Structures are given as C-alpha cells and as structure tokens.
XYZ file of C-alpha atoms in Angstrom:
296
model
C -37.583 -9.648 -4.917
C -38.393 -13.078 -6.699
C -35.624 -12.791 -9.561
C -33.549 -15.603 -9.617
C -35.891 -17.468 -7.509
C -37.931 -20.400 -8.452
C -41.358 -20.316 -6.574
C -43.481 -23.295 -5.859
C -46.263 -23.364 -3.814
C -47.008 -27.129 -4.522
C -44.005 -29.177 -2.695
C -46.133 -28.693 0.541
C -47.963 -31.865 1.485
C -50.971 -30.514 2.219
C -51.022 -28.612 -1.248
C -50.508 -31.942 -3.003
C -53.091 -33.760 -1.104
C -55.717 -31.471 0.108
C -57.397 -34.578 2.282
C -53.957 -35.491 4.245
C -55.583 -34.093 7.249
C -58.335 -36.093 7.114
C -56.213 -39.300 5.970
C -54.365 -37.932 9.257
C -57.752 -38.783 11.445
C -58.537 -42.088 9.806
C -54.950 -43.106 10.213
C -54.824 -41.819 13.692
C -58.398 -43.743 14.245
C -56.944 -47.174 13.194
C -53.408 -46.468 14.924
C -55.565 -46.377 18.319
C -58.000 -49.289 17.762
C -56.992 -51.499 15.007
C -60.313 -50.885 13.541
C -61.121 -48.945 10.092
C -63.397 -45.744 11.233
C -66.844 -45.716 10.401
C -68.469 -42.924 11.996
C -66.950 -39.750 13.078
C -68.169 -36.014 14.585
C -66.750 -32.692 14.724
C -67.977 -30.893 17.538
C -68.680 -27.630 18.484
C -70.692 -25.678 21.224
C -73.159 -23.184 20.414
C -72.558 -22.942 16.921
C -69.007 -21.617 18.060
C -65.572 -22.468 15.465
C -66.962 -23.200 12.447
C -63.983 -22.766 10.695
C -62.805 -25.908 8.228
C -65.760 -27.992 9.601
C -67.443 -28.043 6.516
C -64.343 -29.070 4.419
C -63.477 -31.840 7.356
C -66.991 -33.282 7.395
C -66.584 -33.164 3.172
C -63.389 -34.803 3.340
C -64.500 -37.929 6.312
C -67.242 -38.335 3.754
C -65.507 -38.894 0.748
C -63.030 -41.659 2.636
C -66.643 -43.465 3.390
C -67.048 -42.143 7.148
C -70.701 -41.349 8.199
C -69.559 -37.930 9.521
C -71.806 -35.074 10.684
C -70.856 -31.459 13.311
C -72.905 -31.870 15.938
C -73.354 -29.728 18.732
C -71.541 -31.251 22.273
C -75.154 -31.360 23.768
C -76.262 -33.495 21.296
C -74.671 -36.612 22.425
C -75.141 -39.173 25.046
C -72.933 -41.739 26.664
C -74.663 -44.987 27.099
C -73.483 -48.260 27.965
C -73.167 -48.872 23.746
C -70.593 -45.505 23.967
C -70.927 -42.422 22.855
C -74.136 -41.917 20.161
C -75.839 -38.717 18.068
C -79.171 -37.551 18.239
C -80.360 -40.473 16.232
C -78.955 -43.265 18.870
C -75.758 -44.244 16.098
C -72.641 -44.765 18.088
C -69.547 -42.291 17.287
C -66.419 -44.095 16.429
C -64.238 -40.807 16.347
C -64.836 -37.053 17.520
C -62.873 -33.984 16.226
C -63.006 -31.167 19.113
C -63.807 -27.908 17.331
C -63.965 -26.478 20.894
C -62.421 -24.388 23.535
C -62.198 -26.038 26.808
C -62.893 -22.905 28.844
C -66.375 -22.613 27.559
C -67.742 -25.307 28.126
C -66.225 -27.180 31.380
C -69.101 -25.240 33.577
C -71.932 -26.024 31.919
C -73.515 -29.845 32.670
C -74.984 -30.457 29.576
C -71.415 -31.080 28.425
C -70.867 -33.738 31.281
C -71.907 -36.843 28.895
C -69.306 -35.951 26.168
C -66.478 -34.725 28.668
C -67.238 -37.839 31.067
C -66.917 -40.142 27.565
C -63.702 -38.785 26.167
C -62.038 -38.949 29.959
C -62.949 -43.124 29.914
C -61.568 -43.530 26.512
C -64.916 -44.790 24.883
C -64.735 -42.643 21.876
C -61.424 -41.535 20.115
C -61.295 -37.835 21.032
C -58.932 -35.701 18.778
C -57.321 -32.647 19.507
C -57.863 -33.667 23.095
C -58.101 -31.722 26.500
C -54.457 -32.448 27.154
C -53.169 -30.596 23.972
C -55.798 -27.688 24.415
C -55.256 -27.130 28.411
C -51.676 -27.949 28.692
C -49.395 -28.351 25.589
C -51.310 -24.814 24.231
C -50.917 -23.143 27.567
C -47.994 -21.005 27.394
C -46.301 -21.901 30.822
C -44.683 -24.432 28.551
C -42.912 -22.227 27.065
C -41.494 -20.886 30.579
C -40.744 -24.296 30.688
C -38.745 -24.716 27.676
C -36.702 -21.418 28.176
C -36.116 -22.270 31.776
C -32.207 -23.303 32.174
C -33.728 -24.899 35.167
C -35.211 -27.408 33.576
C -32.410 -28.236 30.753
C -31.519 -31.221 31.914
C -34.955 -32.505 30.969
C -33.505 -32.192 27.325
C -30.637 -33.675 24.651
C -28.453 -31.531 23.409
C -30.293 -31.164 19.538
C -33.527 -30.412 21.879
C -31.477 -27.403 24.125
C -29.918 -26.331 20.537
C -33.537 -26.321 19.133
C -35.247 -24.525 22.019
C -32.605 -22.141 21.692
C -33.260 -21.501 18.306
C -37.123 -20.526 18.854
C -38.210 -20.340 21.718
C -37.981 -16.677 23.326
C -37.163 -16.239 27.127
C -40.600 -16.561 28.920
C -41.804 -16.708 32.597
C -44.625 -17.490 34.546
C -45.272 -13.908 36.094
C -44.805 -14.557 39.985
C -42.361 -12.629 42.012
C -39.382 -14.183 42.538
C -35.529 -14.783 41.579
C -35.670 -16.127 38.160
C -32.809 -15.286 34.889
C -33.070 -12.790 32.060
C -32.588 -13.874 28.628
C -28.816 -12.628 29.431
C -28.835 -15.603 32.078
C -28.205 -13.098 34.757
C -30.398 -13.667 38.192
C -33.054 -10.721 38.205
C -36.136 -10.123 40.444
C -38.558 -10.629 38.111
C -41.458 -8.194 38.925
C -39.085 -4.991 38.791
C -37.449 -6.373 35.607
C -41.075 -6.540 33.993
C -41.499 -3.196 35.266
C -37.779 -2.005 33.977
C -37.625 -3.127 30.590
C -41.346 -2.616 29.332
C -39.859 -1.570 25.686
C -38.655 -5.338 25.191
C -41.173 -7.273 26.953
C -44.746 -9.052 26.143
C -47.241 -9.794 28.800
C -49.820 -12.433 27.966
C -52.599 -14.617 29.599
C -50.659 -18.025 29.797
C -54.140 -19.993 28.156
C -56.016 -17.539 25.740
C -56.587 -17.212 22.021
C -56.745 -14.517 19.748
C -54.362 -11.584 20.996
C -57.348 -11.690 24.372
C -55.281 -8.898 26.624
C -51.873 -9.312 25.115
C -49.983 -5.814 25.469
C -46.953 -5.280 23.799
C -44.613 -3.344 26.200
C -43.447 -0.663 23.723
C -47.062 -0.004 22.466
C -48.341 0.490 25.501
C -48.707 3.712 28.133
C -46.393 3.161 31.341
C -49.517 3.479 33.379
C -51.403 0.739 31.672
C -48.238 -1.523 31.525
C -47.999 -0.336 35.364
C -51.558 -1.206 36.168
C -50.897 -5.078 34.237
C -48.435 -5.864 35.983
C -50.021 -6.399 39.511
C -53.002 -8.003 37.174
C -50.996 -10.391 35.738
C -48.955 -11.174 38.815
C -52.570 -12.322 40.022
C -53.653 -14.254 37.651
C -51.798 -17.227 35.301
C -49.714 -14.705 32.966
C -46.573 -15.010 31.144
C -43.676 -12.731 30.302
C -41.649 -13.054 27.078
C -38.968 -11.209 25.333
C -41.204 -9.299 22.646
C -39.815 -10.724 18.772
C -40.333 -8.311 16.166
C -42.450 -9.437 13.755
C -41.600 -9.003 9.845
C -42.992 -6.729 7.727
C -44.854 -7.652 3.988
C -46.421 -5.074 1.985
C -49.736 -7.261 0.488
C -52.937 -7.212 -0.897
C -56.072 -6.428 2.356
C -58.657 -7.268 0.523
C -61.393 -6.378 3.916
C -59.856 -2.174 2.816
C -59.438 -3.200 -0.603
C -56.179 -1.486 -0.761
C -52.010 -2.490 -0.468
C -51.037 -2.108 3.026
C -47.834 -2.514 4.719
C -48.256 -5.141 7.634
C -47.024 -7.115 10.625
C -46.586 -11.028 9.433
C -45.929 -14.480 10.658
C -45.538 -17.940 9.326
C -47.393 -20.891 10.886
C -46.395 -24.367 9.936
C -48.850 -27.467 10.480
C -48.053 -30.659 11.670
C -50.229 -33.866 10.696
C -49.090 -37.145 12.649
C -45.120 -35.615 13.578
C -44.643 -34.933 9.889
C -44.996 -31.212 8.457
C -48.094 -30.826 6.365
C -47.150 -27.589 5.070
C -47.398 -23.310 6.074
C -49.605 -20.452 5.881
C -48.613 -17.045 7.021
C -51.382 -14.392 8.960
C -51.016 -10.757 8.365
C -52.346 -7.643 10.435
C -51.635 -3.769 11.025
C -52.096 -4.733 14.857
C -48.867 -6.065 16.465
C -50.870 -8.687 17.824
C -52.170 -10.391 14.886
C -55.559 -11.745 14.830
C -57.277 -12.539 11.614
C -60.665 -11.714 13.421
C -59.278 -8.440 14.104
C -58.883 -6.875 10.175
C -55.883 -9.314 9.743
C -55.691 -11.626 6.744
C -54.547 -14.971 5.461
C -51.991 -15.673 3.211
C -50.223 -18.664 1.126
C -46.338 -19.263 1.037
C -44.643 -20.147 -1.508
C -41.056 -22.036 -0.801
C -38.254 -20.271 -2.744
C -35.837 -22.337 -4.105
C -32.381 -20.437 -5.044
C-alpha cells in the first residue's frame, strides 16, 4: 500500500514541537491580558479526565509557570481572584471538565461564579463545551435555512463535511436531497441511513446507528429522542484499517477515523481512533493511532 509513497510522520506541528499546546496557553494567556503567565491550573472534578494532565502540568512547568491539577473544589474566589488551597492566586485555568457534572453541585459555585466575571483566564470555556460541542450546530450548519448566515467558501466548505443533521422535533424540515419531508416519519422510513444521537454527550452515550439496530428499538428511540435534545444525521460510513489491538493482542480489521487538532486557528496536527464498534470509543476496546502524511 505504501510503495511509491514517501511517509513522514514529522511535518505535523505538534510532532515537531511536542509543547505547542502549551506555548498555545501561554500565548493565549498574554493575548488576553498583556501579562506573561505565572501561575496556571488544570482542573478536574472528582479525580475525573485525567487524560494529558500530567504532560500539560509537565509542559506549563518547563515554560516557568507554577502549575498544579487541582480539584474544582479546591479553589476560592476572593476579592484577590481566584486562589489554590494554599491562598496563591491562579493566573490561568485549563478545564479538564464536563459541564454536566458539575453545574448542580455548589461546591463548584466559587470557580463557575469566577470564570463567568472574567477574573481568571478560563480555557476551553463553558461556551465551547455547552454550545460550539453541542451538536445542534451542526443542524445549524446543514440547515439551507440558515445559508445566508455564510460566504460562499463557508457554504462550499460545510458542504464538503458536514452531513445533513436535524434537531429531532416534528415538523417540515428538508432531506439531504433538499426535498421538504416530515421529519419524524422520515426518521422512522429510512432507519438504514440514519444516526440518532443525544445533541450534548460524549463517548458514543446512546448513539444507535440505524442499520445496526432492531426496528423496535429504533421504533422505541424515536419518541425518546423526539423528547429530549437529539439529533438526526445521515449515517457516514466509516473506513476500514486492518491494525495492530494491542488490548486482544491480535490484527483486527476495524472501523477508523481521523481527528485533526487545532491550536490558536492553526492545525497542530492528526491522530486517528480505531474500534470494532461502529461507534468508536477508545474507552470501549477502541485504540489510538498515529498518521503519517503520504506524500506521492
């Protein structure tokens, strides 16, 4: 498959600099305040997302930020701003969290109350977590009512990749043919090419794949998710890659994707996830992989 290819691994950013994300935070910092950054937290609740922390903490350290994961309960607003368990005041916070778990609790209320007044830089902030992630946007997006919101490179890109989606309500809406449809019995009619998902979750939480799944069960979702904040999309085949699973210790033949990161509007770089379930979750048996950019 690679002859007469030239693979390189290294032309992505975040290959050649391992600490661009981080530079990414400090830069971000200083683009905000003017200010160089001198203390910074990644945050979790209840131990919860742990993933990169330690490597984001290493790297803050190493570009001469006091940095530390604390805990969301572990910090206090005070008329000084936002301090740690030891009274120093946090410059910068990195939310390793998920919005939905902690909103209800009130021992969260001094960190959610700080980031809302602006006294501590709050990254990957409630805005890009509760709305941007949500996928109503894409319904959005797809929505030829809403083109004129866009240039014509933005339609052409949207186009490109971004499937037809819909906030699950009944209703007169379009198919991805652009012909008008009532949308509950179209959900209903053309299970085999359709996805229903929670509009805000992670992880593949109650995603069913219409061809996967039992007519009753697909039957029973729909008057769920006409309920509840769901979203219907045209279902996209995933690719197939034949790779190493090291959890089975075996080659296995699985469903892939490609994810591409983003530092500061510039791409950093990809990484592709692997899994034998349609709906791939690397918590779920599914994998990680590197990509390599082939050059003819």
């Amino acid at each position: 498959m690679a002859h007469g290819l030239a693979l390189d691994v290294s032309s992505q950013p975040f290959a050649k600099d391992p600490n661009c994300f981080v530079r990414e935070l400090v830069s971000a910092y200083h683009a905000e305040t003017g200010s160089e950054l001198r203390t910074a937290a990644v945050v979790n609740f209840r131990g919860r997302y742990t993933n990169e922390v330690e490597w984001i903490v290493s790297g803050l350290r190493d570009a001469s930020v006091e940095a530390a994961l604390l805990d969301i309960t572990e910090m206090k607003r005070t008329p000084r701003g936002l301090v740690g368990p030891s009274g120093e005041i946090i410059d910068l916070v990195y939310n390793k969290l998920d919005v939905r778990d902690i909103f209800k609790y009130r021992e969260s209320g001094d960190y959610l109350d700080a980031c809302a007044a602006q006294e501590v830089v709050s990254i990957n902030p409630w805005i890009s977590q509760w709305i941007l992630s949500d996928k109503a946007i894409l319904a959005v997006l797809s929505d030829d009512r809403f083109v004129s919101n866009f240039n014509a490179e933005q339609v052409e890109l949207i186009a490109r990749h971004i499937p037809w989606t819909r906030l699950v309500r009944a209703g007169v809406t379009t198919n991805p043919e652009r012909r008008r449809i009532e949308l509950i019995g179209y959900i209903r009619e053309n299970k085999v090419n359709l996805v229903l998902k929670p509009s805000n979750a992670t992880r593949g939480e109650h995603v069913l794949v219409g061809h996967l799944t039992p007519s009753e069960v697909w039957e029973e979702h729909i008057d769920r998710a006409a309920r509840n904040p769901y979203v219907v999309q045209e279902y996209v085949r995933p690719g197939e890659v034949t790779a190493l699973h090291p959890p089975s210790r075996s080659i296995k033949k699985m469903a892939y994707g490609i994810d591409c990161y983003v530092f500061g509007g510039r791409l950093a770089g990809f990484q592709s996830r692997a899994s034998f379930d349609a709906v791939m979750n690397v918590g779920r048996s599914g994998i990680l992989m590197p990509v390599a950019v082939a050059n003819a």
